[in-house]
Amino acid sequence: MQQFAFAITDNFFPNALEGEIQAEHEEAAKAKIKSMYAQELDTEEKDIEVLTLYKV
């Protein structure tokens, strides 16, 4: 597992949310982030935009 730092935004929440997540690779990290925050923000995964994503 790799550790990734990220910042996201969505269509309804204009401020970026930041955090860290563990995943096998970058695409898996993006999928986990979108799934997790879509549930948390009660929105659609397609509305979540990953602004930054990098290994830490």
Tab-separated table of C-alpha atoms in Angstrom:
chain	number	residue	atom	x	y	z
A	1	MET	CA	0.000	0.000	0.000
A	2	GLN	CA	1.103	3.522	-0.770
A	3	GLN	CA	0.122	6.695	1.072
A	4	PHE	CA	-1.390	9.503	-1.027
A	5	ALA	CA	-2.215	13.072	-0.032
A	6	PHE	CA	-5.109	14.719	-1.853
A	7	ALA	CA	-7.330	17.761	-2.203
A	8	ILE	CA	-10.843	17.553	-3.658
A	9	THR	CA	-13.819	19.747	-4.413
A	10	ASP	CA	-17.329	19.106	-5.681
A	11	ASN	CA	-20.066	21.079	-7.434
A	12	PHE	CA	-21.812	22.027	-4.178
A	13	PHE	CA	-18.938	22.479	-1.718
A	14	PRO	CA	-16.635	25.168	-3.133
A	15	ASN	CA	-13.817	24.781	-0.598
A	16	ALA	CA	-11.228	22.086	-1.155
A	17	LEU	CA	-11.128	19.211	1.313
A	18	GLU	CA	-7.735	17.685	2.038
A	19	GLY	CA	-6.592	14.388	3.487
A	20	GLU	CA	-4.504	11.263	3.087
A	21	ILE	CA	-5.481	7.764	1.974
A	22	GLN	CA	-3.782	4.417	1.436
A	23	ALA	CA	-4.181	2.604	-1.880
A	24	GLU	CA	-2.328	0.246	-4.198
A	25	HIS	CA	-1.865	2.862	-6.946
A	26	GLU	CA	-2.991	6.319	-8.070
A	27	GLU	CA	-6.164	5.236	-9.913
A	28	ALA	CA	-7.271	3.130	-6.930
A	29	ALA	CA	-6.675	6.132	-4.671
A	30	LYS	CA	-8.864	8.347	-6.890
A	31	ALA	CA	-11.656	5.757	-6.891
A	32	LYS	CA	-11.519	5.393	-3.081
A	33	ILE	CA	-11.525	9.158	-2.580
A	34	LYS	CA	-14.507	9.705	-4.892
A	35	SER	CA	-16.486	6.866	-3.325
A	36	MET	CA	-15.744	7.942	0.241
A	37	TYR	CA	-16.544	11.632	-0.257
A	38	ALA	CA	-19.610	11.013	-2.435
A	39	GLN	CA	-21.130	9.176	0.531
A	40	GLU	CA	-19.914	11.731	3.077
A	41	LEU	CA	-21.097	14.763	1.088
A	42	ASP	CA	-24.260	13.012	-0.158
A	43	THR	CA	-23.439	13.675	-3.808
A	44	GLU	CA	-22.524	11.737	-6.951
A	45	GLU	CA	-19.006	10.401	-7.561
A	46	LYS	CA	-18.958	12.192	-10.934
A	47	ASP	CA	-19.352	15.532	-9.101
A	48	ILE	CA	-16.169	15.032	-7.065
A	49	GLU	CA	-13.046	16.505	-8.651
A	50	VAL	CA	-9.636	15.411	-7.390
A	51	LEU	CA	-7.590	18.614	-7.541
A	52	THR	CA	-4.275	17.182	-6.372
A	53	LEU	CA	-3.037	13.684	-5.648
A	54	TYR	CA	0.540	12.765	-4.806
A	55	LYS	CA	2.504	10.129	-2.918
A	56	VAL	CA	3.743	11.047	0.548
